[in-house]
PDB file of C-alpha atoms in Angstrom:
ATOM      1  CA  MET A 298     -16.424  20.246  36.867  1.00 39.00           C
ATOM      2  CA  ASP A 299     -14.235  19.717  33.826  1.00 50.00           C
ATOM      3  CA  PRO A 300     -12.144  16.577  34.512  1.00 60.00           C
ATOM      4  CA  LEU A 301      -9.199  18.209  32.731  1.00 62.00           C
ATOM      5  CA  PHE A 302      -9.032  20.827  35.454  1.00 65.00           C
ATOM      6  CA  ASN A 303     -10.046  19.440  38.822  1.00 74.00           C
ATOM      7  CA  PRO A 304      -7.992  20.954  41.684  1.00 78.00           C
ATOM      8  CA  ALA A 305      -9.536  18.612  44.237  1.00 84.00           C
ATOM      9  CA  ARG A 306      -8.579  15.554  42.201  1.00 87.00           C
ATOM     10  CA  LEU A 307      -5.065  16.896  41.730  1.00 87.00           C
ATOM     11  CA  ALA A 308      -4.711  17.483  45.461  1.00 90.00           C
ATOM     12  CA  VAL A 309      -5.909  13.964  46.249  1.00 93.00           C
ATOM     13  CA  ALA A 310      -3.524  12.505  43.664  1.00 92.00           C
ATOM     14  CA  PHE A 311      -0.637  14.462  45.183  1.00 94.00           C
ATOM     15  CA  VAL A 312      -1.430  13.197  48.694  1.00 94.00           C
ATOM     16  CA  VAL A 313      -1.853   9.581  47.544  1.00 95.00           C
ATOM     17  CA  LEU A 314       1.375   9.600  45.514  1.00 95.00           C
ATOM     18  CA  GLY A 315       3.228  11.202  48.417  1.00 94.00           C
ATOM     19  CA  ALA A 316       1.885   8.553  50.784  1.00 95.00           C
ATOM     20  CA  ILE A 317       3.311   5.886  48.463  1.00 95.00           C
ATOM     21  CA  PHE A 318       6.631   7.314  47.357  1.00 96.00           C
ATOM     22  CA  VAL A 319       7.836   9.362  50.334  1.00 94.00           C
ATOM     23  CA  PRO A 320       8.081   6.263  52.581  1.00 95.00           C
ATOM     24  CA  LEU A 321       9.669   4.227  49.768  1.00 95.00           C
ATOM     25  CA  GLU A 322      12.358   6.869  49.239  1.00 95.00           C
ATOM     26  CA  ARG A 323      12.874   7.185  52.981  1.00 94.00           C
ATOM     27  CA  PHE A 324      13.376   3.475  53.690  1.00 95.00           C
ATOM     28  CA  PHE A 325      15.024   2.397  50.411  1.00 96.00           C
ATOM     29  CA  PRO A 326      16.920   5.517  49.248  1.00 95.00           C
ATOM     30  CA  LEU A 327      19.496   5.571  46.509  1.00 95.00           C
ATOM     31  CA  VAL A 328      20.698   8.920  47.875  1.00 93.00           C
ATOM     32  CA  ARG A 329      19.784   9.609  51.496  1.00 90.00           C
ATOM     33  CA  ARG A 330      18.328  13.107  51.852  1.00 86.00           C
ATOM     34  CA  GLN A 331      15.339  14.978  53.221  1.00 79.00           C
ATOM     35  CA  PHE A 332      12.740  15.061  50.469  1.00 77.00           C
ATOM     36  CA  TRP A 333      11.351  18.539  51.125  1.00 81.00           C
ATOM     37  CA  GLN A 334      14.849  20.018  51.335  1.00 83.00           C
ATOM     38  CA  ARG A 335      15.859  18.783  47.894  1.00 89.00           C
ATOM     39  CA  PRO A 336      16.796  21.728  45.591  1.00 91.00           C
ATOM     40  CA  GLY A 337      14.015  22.540  43.160  1.00 93.00           C
ATOM     41  CA  VAL A 338      11.297  20.512  44.876  1.00 94.00           C
ATOM     42  CA  TRP A 339       8.852  23.439  45.121  1.00 95.00           C
ATOM     43  CA  THR A 340       9.335  24.216  41.446  1.00 96.00           C
ATOM     44  CA  ASP A 341       8.452  20.597  40.721  1.00 96.00           C
ATOM     45  CA  VAL A 342       5.326  20.892  42.870  1.00 95.00           C
ATOM     46  CA  ALA A 343       4.282  23.845  40.703  1.00 96.00           C
ATOM     47  CA  HIS A 344       4.889  21.701  37.619  1.00 96.00           C
ATOM     48  CA  PHE A 345       2.703  18.962  39.117  1.00 95.00           C
ATOM     49  CA  PHE A 346      -0.274  21.244  39.646  1.00 94.00           C
ATOM     50  CA  ILE A 347       0.061  23.600  36.680  1.00 94.00           C
ATOM     51  CA  SER A 348       2.032  21.965  33.867  1.00 93.00           C
ATOM     52  CA  GLY A 349      -0.011  18.780  34.134  1.00 88.00           C
ATOM     53  CA  VAL A 350      -3.236  20.696  33.473  1.00 91.00           C
ATOM     54  CA  ILE A 351      -1.747  22.677  30.584  1.00 93.00           C
ATOM     55  CA  ARG A 352      -0.381  19.476  29.071  1.00 93.00           C
ATOM     56  CA  LYS A 353      -3.768  17.737  29.199  1.00 90.00           C
ATOM     57  CA  LEU A 354      -5.469  20.665  27.499  1.00 92.00           C
ATOM     58  CA  LEU A 355      -2.775  20.802  24.804  1.00 94.00           C
ATOM     59  CA  VAL A 356      -2.882  17.043  24.207  1.00 92.00           C
ATOM     60  CA  VAL A 357      -6.655  17.084  23.727  1.00 90.00           C
ATOM     61  CA  PHE A 358      -6.477  20.076  21.378  1.00 92.00           C
ATOM     62  CA  VAL A 359      -3.657  18.624  19.268  1.00 94.00           C
ATOM     63  CA  LEU A 360      -5.303  15.194  19.069  1.00 90.00           C
ATOM     64  CA  VAL A 361      -8.606  16.693  17.938  1.00 90.00           C
ATOM     65  CA  VAL A 362      -6.824  18.589  15.151  1.00 92.00           C
ATOM     66  CA  LEU A 363      -4.729  15.595  14.081  1.00 90.00           C
ATOM     67  CA  ILE A 364      -7.658  13.199  14.154  1.00 86.00           C
ATOM     68  CA  TYR A 365      -9.607  15.600  11.932  1.00 84.00           C
ATOM     69  CA  TRP A 366      -6.785  15.746   9.391  1.00 89.00           C
ATOM     70  CA  LEU A 367      -5.685  12.103   9.657  1.00 85.00           C
ATOM     71  CA  GLY A 368      -9.085  10.498   9.939  1.00 81.00           C
ATOM     72  CA  PHE A 369      -8.597   8.921   6.518  1.00 82.00           C
ATOM     73  CA  LEU A 370      -6.023   6.604   8.103  1.00 83.00           C
ATOM     74  CA  VAL A 371      -8.703   4.907  10.205  1.00 84.00           C
ATOM     75  CA  TYR A 372      -9.410   1.400   8.862  1.00 86.00           C
ATOM     76  CA  PRO A 373     -12.651   0.106  10.421  1.00 89.00           C
ATOM     77  CA  PRO A 374     -11.957  -3.620   9.782  1.00 91.00           C
ATOM     78  CA  LEU A 375      -8.640  -3.296  11.650  1.00 89.00           C
ATOM     79  CA  GLN A 376     -10.303  -1.433  14.513  1.00 89.00           C
ATOM     80  CA  LYS A 377     -12.984  -4.105  14.732  1.00 90.00           C
ATOM     81  CA  ALA A 378     -10.332  -6.799  14.832  1.00 91.00           C
ATOM     82  CA  MET A 379      -8.514  -5.003  17.653  1.00 91.00           C
ATOM     83  CA  THR A 380     -11.609  -4.545  19.805  1.00 89.00           C
ATOM     84  CA  SER A 381     -12.508  -8.225  19.361  1.00 91.00           C
ATOM     85  CA  LEU A 382      -9.274  -9.325  21.047  1.00 92.00           C
ATOM     86  CA  PRO A 383      -9.184 -10.308  24.754  1.00 93.00           C
ATOM     87  CA  TRP A 384      -8.699  -7.256  27.016  1.00 92.00           C
ATOM     88  CA  TRP A 385      -5.279  -8.401  28.212  1.00 93.00           C
ATOM     89  CA  LEU A 386      -4.007  -8.821  24.657  1.00 95.00           C
ATOM     90  CA  GLN A 387      -5.365  -5.400  23.720  1.00 94.00           C
ATOM     91  CA  PHE A 388      -3.502  -3.955  26.695  1.00 95.00           C
ATOM     92  CA  VAL A 389      -0.221  -5.610  25.676  1.00 95.00           C
ATOM     93  CA  ILE A 390      -0.482  -4.502  22.037  1.00 96.00           C
ATOM     94  CA  ALA A 391      -1.526  -0.967  23.034  1.00 95.00           C
ATOM     95  CA  ASN A 392       1.516  -0.699  25.336  1.00 96.00           C
ATOM     96  CA  VAL A 393       3.876  -1.749  22.551  1.00 97.00           C
ATOM     97  CA  VAL A 394       2.284   0.619  20.010  1.00 96.00           C
ATOM     98  CA  PHE A 395       2.264   3.521  22.476  1.00 97.00           C
ATOM     99  CA  ASP A 396       5.847   2.951  23.574  1.00 97.00           C
ATOM    100  CA  VAL A 397       7.280   2.705  20.062  1.00 98.00           C
ATOM    101  CA  GLY A 398       5.544   5.951  19.100  1.00 97.00           C
ATOM    102  CA  ALA A 399       6.593   7.723  22.313  1.00 97.00           C
ATOM    103  CA  TYR A 400      10.120   6.333  21.949  1.00 98.00           C
ATOM    104  CA  TRP A 401      10.603   8.162  18.658  1.00 98.00           C
ATOM    105  CA  GLY A 402       8.946  11.310  19.942  1.00 98.00           C
ATOM    106  CA  HIS A 403      11.276  11.228  22.945  1.00 98.00           C
ATOM    107  CA  ARG A 404      14.322  10.501  20.792  1.00 98.00           C
ATOM    108  CA  TRP A 405      13.499  13.403  18.477  1.00 98.00           C
ATOM    109  CA  ALA A 406      13.139  15.620  21.558  1.00 98.00           C
ATOM    110  CA  HIS A 407      16.823  14.917  22.241  1.00 97.00           C
ATOM    111  CA  THR A 408      18.159  15.144  18.699  1.00 96.00           C
ATOM    112  CA  VAL A 409      16.151  18.017  17.156  1.00 97.00           C
ATOM    113  CA  PRO A 410      17.525  21.279  18.625  1.00 96.00           C
ATOM    114  CA  PHE A 411      14.157  23.079  18.636  1.00 96.00           C
ATOM    115  CA  LEU A 412      12.471  20.198  20.491  1.00 97.00           C
ATOM    116  CA  TRP A 413      15.392  19.921  22.930  1.00 97.00           C
ATOM    117  CA  ARG A 414      14.752  23.501  24.070  1.00 96.00           C
ATOM    118  CA  PHE A 415      11.546  22.258  25.666  1.00 97.00           C
ATOM    119  CA  HIS A 416      12.751  18.822  26.754  1.00 98.00           C
ATOM    120  CA  ALA A 417      15.795  20.303  28.501  1.00 97.00           C
ATOM    121  CA  VAL A 418      13.463  21.564  31.235  1.00 97.00           C
ATOM    122  CA  HIS A 419      12.810  17.968  32.302  1.00 97.00           C
ATOM    123  CA  HIS A 420      16.490  17.043  32.189  1.00 97.00           C
ATOM    124  CA  SER A 421      17.534  20.046  34.241  1.00 97.00           C
ATOM    125  CA  SER A 422      16.789  18.091  37.435  1.00 95.00           C
ATOM    126  CA  GLU A 423      20.092  17.299  39.136  1.00 95.00           C
ATOM    127  CA  HIS A 424      18.412  15.184  41.824  1.00 94.00           C
ATOM    128  CA  LEU A 425      15.940  12.481  40.828  1.00 95.00           C
ATOM    129  CA  ASP A 426      12.970  11.445  42.907  1.00 96.00           C
ATOM    130  CA  TRP A 427       9.243  10.914  42.392  1.00 96.00           C
ATOM    131  CA  MET A 428       8.538  14.650  42.160  1.00 95.00           C
ATOM    132  CA  ALA A 429      11.206  15.159  39.490  1.00 96.00           C
ATOM    133  CA  ALA A 430       8.894  13.320  37.095  1.00 96.00           C
ATOM    134  CA  SER A 431       6.592  16.349  37.206  1.00 96.00           C
ATOM    135  CA  ARG A 432       9.227  18.787  35.928  1.00 96.00           C
ATOM    136  CA  VAL A 433       8.131  18.841  32.306  1.00 96.00           C
ATOM    137  CA  HIS A 434       7.399  21.593  29.818  1.00 97.00           C
ATOM    138  CA  PRO A 435       3.803  21.219  28.576  1.00 97.00           C
ATOM    139  CA  VAL A 436       4.830  21.666  24.929  1.00 97.00           C
ATOM    140  CA  ASP A 437       7.458  18.936  25.239  1.00 97.00           C
ATOM    141  CA  GLN A 438       5.151  16.427  26.892  1.00 96.00           C
ATOM    142  CA  THR A 439       2.340  17.183  24.470  1.00 96.00           C
ATOM    143  CA  PHE A 440       4.593  16.319  21.541  1.00 97.00           C
ATOM    144  CA  ILE A 441       5.942  13.081  23.047  1.00 97.00           C
ATOM    145  CA  ARG A 442       2.584  11.829  24.312  1.00 95.00           C
ATOM    146  CA  VAL A 443       0.790  12.576  21.052  1.00 95.00           C
ATOM    147  CA  CYS A 444       3.447  10.514  19.240  1.00 96.00           C
ATOM    148  CA  GLY A 445       2.386   7.580  21.418  1.00 95.00           C
ATOM    149  CA  ILE A 446      -1.349   8.195  21.749  1.00 94.00           C
ATOM    150  CA  LEU A 447      -2.208   8.911  18.099  1.00 93.00           C
ATOM    151  CA  PRO A 448      -1.316   5.445  16.707  1.00 94.00           C
ATOM    152  CA  VAL A 449      -3.147   3.816  19.642  1.00 93.00           C
ATOM    153  CA  TYR A 450      -6.254   5.837  18.776  1.00 90.00           C
ATOM    154  CA  LEU A 451      -6.047   5.080  15.056  1.00 91.00           C
ATOM    155  CA  LEU A 452      -5.913   1.351  15.796  1.00 92.00           C
ATOM    156  CA  GLY A 453      -9.232   1.653  17.604  1.00 89.00           C
ATOM    157  CA  PHE A 454      -8.608   0.133  21.028  1.00 89.00           C
ATOM    158  CA  THR A 455     -11.484   0.253  23.513  1.00 85.00           C
ATOM    159  CA  LYS A 456     -11.810   3.162  25.950  1.00 85.00           C
ATOM    160  CA  GLU A 457     -11.132   0.765  28.824  1.00 89.00           C
ATOM    161  CA  THR A 458      -7.850  -0.371  27.249  1.00 90.00           C
ATOM    162  CA  PHE A 459      -6.838   3.206  26.528  1.00 88.00           C
ATOM    163  CA  GLY A 460      -7.671   4.290  30.080  1.00 90.00           C
ATOM    164  CA  ALA A 461      -5.686   1.415  31.586  1.00 93.00           C
ATOM    165  CA  LEU A 462      -2.721   2.278  29.362  1.00 93.00           C
ATOM    166  CA  ILE A 463      -2.693   5.944  30.401  1.00 91.00           C
ATOM    167  CA  ALA A 464      -2.997   5.047  34.100  1.00 92.00           C
ATOM    168  CA  PHE A 465      -0.180   2.482  33.884  1.00 94.00           C
ATOM    169  CA  GLU A 466       2.074   4.815  31.894  1.00 94.00           C
ATOM    170  CA  GLY A 467       1.484   7.694  34.307  1.00 92.00           C
ATOM    171  CA  LEU A 468       2.229   5.703  37.463  1.00 94.00           C
ATOM    172  CA  LEU A 469       5.283   4.049  35.926  1.00 96.00           C
ATOM    173  CA  ALA A 470       6.615   7.447  34.820  1.00 96.00           C
ATOM    174  CA  ILE A 471       6.672   8.537  38.464  1.00 96.00           C
ATOM    175  CA  PHE A 472       8.188   5.292  39.726  1.00 97.00           C
ATOM    176  CA  ILE A 473      11.111   5.258  37.287  1.00 98.00           C
ATOM    177  CA  HIS A 474      12.232   8.681  38.549  1.00 97.00           C
ATOM    178  CA  ALA A 475      12.063   7.591  42.199  1.00 97.00           C
ATOM    179  CA  ASN A 476      15.048   7.880  44.517  1.00 97.00           C
ATOM    180  CA  VAL A 477      15.164   4.150  45.305  1.00 97.00           C
ATOM    181  CA  ARG A 478      18.069   1.738  45.044  1.00 95.00           C
ATOM    182  CA  TRP A 479      16.075  -1.302  43.907  1.00 95.00           C
ATOM    183  CA  ARG A 480      17.275  -3.534  41.073  1.00 95.00           C
ATOM    184  CA  PHE A 481      15.025  -6.105  39.380  1.00 95.00           C
ATOM    185  CA  GLY A 482      17.384  -8.448  37.544  1.00 94.00           C
ATOM    186  CA  TRP A 483      16.170  -9.687  34.159  1.00 93.00           C
ATOM    187  CA  LEU A 484      12.871  -7.802  34.555  1.00 95.00           C
ATOM    188  CA  GLU A 485      14.792  -4.585  33.881  1.00 95.00           C
ATOM    189  CA  TRP A 486      14.962  -5.641  30.242  1.00 94.00           C
ATOM    190  CA  LEU A 487      11.181  -6.021  30.000  1.00 95.00           C
ATOM    191  CA  VAL A 488       9.669  -3.155  32.007  1.00 96.00           C
ATOM    192  CA  ALA A 489      11.156   0.283  32.742  1.00 97.00           C
ATOM    193  CA  THR A 490      12.650   0.641  36.239  1.00 97.00           C
ATOM    194  CA  PRO A 491      14.424   3.418  38.182  1.00 97.00           C
ATOM    195  CA  ALA A 492      17.857   2.035  37.261  1.00 96.00           C
ATOM    196  CA  PHE A 493      16.957   2.010  33.565  1.00 97.00           C
ATOM    197  CA  HIS A 494      15.534   5.536  33.516  1.00 98.00           C
ATOM    198  CA  HIS A 495      18.143   7.081  35.799  1.00 97.00           C
ATOM    199  CA  TRP A 496      20.684   6.334  33.079  1.00 97.00           C
ATOM    200  CA  HIS A 497      18.520   8.312  30.657  1.00 97.00           C
ATOM    201  CA  HIS A 498      19.057  11.323  32.943  1.00 97.00           C
ATOM    202  CA  ALA A 499      22.772  10.654  33.454  1.00 96.00           C
ATOM    203  CA  ASN A 500      25.191  13.488  32.740  1.00 95.00           C
ATOM    204  CA  GLU A 501      28.506  11.678  33.004  1.00 93.00           C
ATOM    205  CA  SER A 502      30.000  11.505  29.502  1.00 89.00           C
ATOM    206  CA  PRO A 503      29.026  11.513  25.813  1.00 89.00           C
ATOM    207  CA  ALA A 504      29.124   7.708  25.907  1.00 86.00           C
ATOM    208  CA  THR A 505      26.131   7.592  28.263  1.00 88.00           C
ATOM    209  CA  ALA A 506      24.146  10.428  26.662  1.00 91.00           C
ATOM    210  CA  ASN A 507      20.943   9.872  24.675  1.00 95.00           C
ATOM    211  CA  LYS A 508      20.175   6.411  25.998  1.00 96.00           C
ATOM    212  CA  ASN A 509      17.056   4.634  27.282  1.00 98.00           C
ATOM    213  CA  PHE A 510      14.304   6.651  25.600  1.00 98.00           C
ATOM    214  CA  SER A 511      11.559   4.145  26.320  1.00 97.00           C
ATOM    215  CA  GLY A 512       9.194   4.960  29.146  1.00 95.00           C
ATOM    216  CA  LEU A 513       7.619   1.510  29.350  1.00 96.00           C
ATOM    217  CA  LEU A 514       9.525  -1.240  27.545  1.00 97.00           C
ATOM    218  CA  PRO A 515      13.358  -1.202  27.678  1.00 97.00           C
ATOM    219  CA  TRP A 516      13.638  -3.826  24.941  1.00 97.00           C
ATOM    220  CA  VAL A 517      12.370  -1.165  22.511  1.00 97.00           C
ATOM    221  CA  ASP A 518      15.648   0.674  23.173  1.00 98.00           C
ATOM    222  CA  TRP A 519      17.523  -2.575  22.586  1.00 97.00           C
ATOM    223  CA  VAL A 520      15.789  -2.977  19.207  1.00 97.00           C
ATOM    224  CA  PHE A 521      16.765   0.561  18.139  1.00 97.00           C
ATOM    225  CA  GLY A 522      20.288   0.466  19.595  1.00 96.00           C
ATOM    226  CA  THR A 523      19.955   2.913  22.512  1.00 97.00           C
ATOM    227  CA  MET A 524      19.917   0.509  25.473  1.00 96.00           C
ATOM    228  CA  HIS A 525      22.346   1.239  28.333  1.00 96.00           C
ATOM    229  CA  LEU A 526      21.982  -0.590  31.631  1.00 95.00           C
ATOM    230  CA  PRO A 527      25.177  -1.104  33.689  1.00 94.00           C
ATOM    231  CA  LYS A 528      25.126  -2.578  37.181  1.00 93.00           C
ATOM    232  CA  ARG A 529      25.605   0.772  38.922  1.00 95.00           C
ATOM    233  CA  PHE A 530      23.483   3.933  39.083  1.00 96.00           C
ATOM    234  CA  PRO A 531      24.722   7.205  37.537  1.00 96.00           C
ATOM    235  CA  ALA A 532      26.915   9.475  39.622  1.00 93.00           C
ATOM    236  CA  ARG A 533      25.649  12.722  38.070  1.00 94.00           C
ATOM    237  CA  TYR A 534      22.407  14.013  36.580  1.00 96.00           C
ATOM    238  CA  GLY A 535      21.220  17.207  34.926  1.00 95.00           C
ATOM    239  CA  ILE A 536      22.383  19.286  31.953  1.00 95.00           C
ATOM    240  CA  ASP A 537      25.354  21.571  31.376  1.00 92.00           C
ATOM    241  CA  GLU A 538      23.383  24.467  29.918  1.00 91.00           C
ATOM    242  CA  PRO A 539      21.817  27.068  32.238  1.00 93.00           C
ATOM    243  CA  MET A 540      18.220  26.633  33.362  1.00 96.00           C
ATOM    244  CA  PRO A 541      16.187  28.978  35.598  1.00 96.00           C
ATOM    245  CA  THR A 542      15.217  27.540  38.965  1.00 95.00           C
ATOM    246  CA  SER A 543      11.769  29.156  39.146  1.00 96.00           C
ATOM    247  CA  TYR A 544       8.651  27.689  37.559  1.00 97.00           C
ATOM    248  CA  PRO A 545       7.864  30.759  35.392  1.00 97.00           C
ATOM    249  CA  GLY A 546      11.507  30.882  34.307  1.00 97.00           C
ATOM    250  CA  GLN A 547      11.508  27.246  33.211  1.00 97.00           C
ATOM    251  CA  LEU A 548       8.241  27.691  31.352  1.00 96.00           C
ATOM    252  CA  ALA A 549       9.661  30.683  29.447  1.00 96.00           C
ATOM    253  CA  GLN A 550      13.203  29.355  28.892  1.00 96.00           C
ATOM    254  CA  PRO A 551      12.553  27.586  25.548  1.00 96.00           C
ATOM    255  CA  PHE A 552      11.221  30.816  24.049  1.00 94.00           C
ATOM    256  CA  ARG A 553      14.196  32.970  25.024  1.00 89.00           C
ATOM    257  CA  ARG A 554      16.558  34.080  22.277  1.00 78.00           C
ATOM    258  CA  ARG A 555      19.738  32.005  22.182  1.00 71.00           C
ATOM    259  CA  LYS A 556      23.148  33.566  21.847  1.00 62.00           C
TER     260      LYS A 556
END
């Protein structure tokens, strides 16, 4: 069966992630609530099973096209030098390269009106937890991920390094949305945490908007001047503009004519 569309694997992943994050959010909640009664949770489940598949297909298609047109940027001596490095150093460098690329893709998704149409679907969640990470428009996530993946590919890292990067990025993306009250001290400046990413979703004031674009390395935001990490968690999430609550409605929303 095509690994890009494997319902059994998706079901197993959903059960495993639920077994990890549901107890964590129950025993260490930031906001105490029943998970399955959270508004929009079933829409997010639909995103998990459907949008994730569409996104993978789109990412592969876009990368194939871009690699065909940008193949001239490949520099074999540089790729050979990268693959000769120890695996752990490859992993570190690949994380930095991926995160800087994804940072700018994510930042453009907030600042370019056309891209925001798609990214607004993700930010429409007014309650954050591990399932809220799945509420993404496939077009939006394709754009952001390609911005991170393409430079990693062009540098020629091994398949093992690339696979480890994608697995780490995917699991961390779920964790940083989790409804947990944990704080990690100085580590919050090195690796993305729930507190760091919750402020990216904050809808409190213009002063806290468009912050913390990094999905892996908060110090990248510090370098580019978008770091925001107070001692408290946000009091309000979501967006002010209207967003349908159904999965089909959210998928179609970016294409609707604006008044």
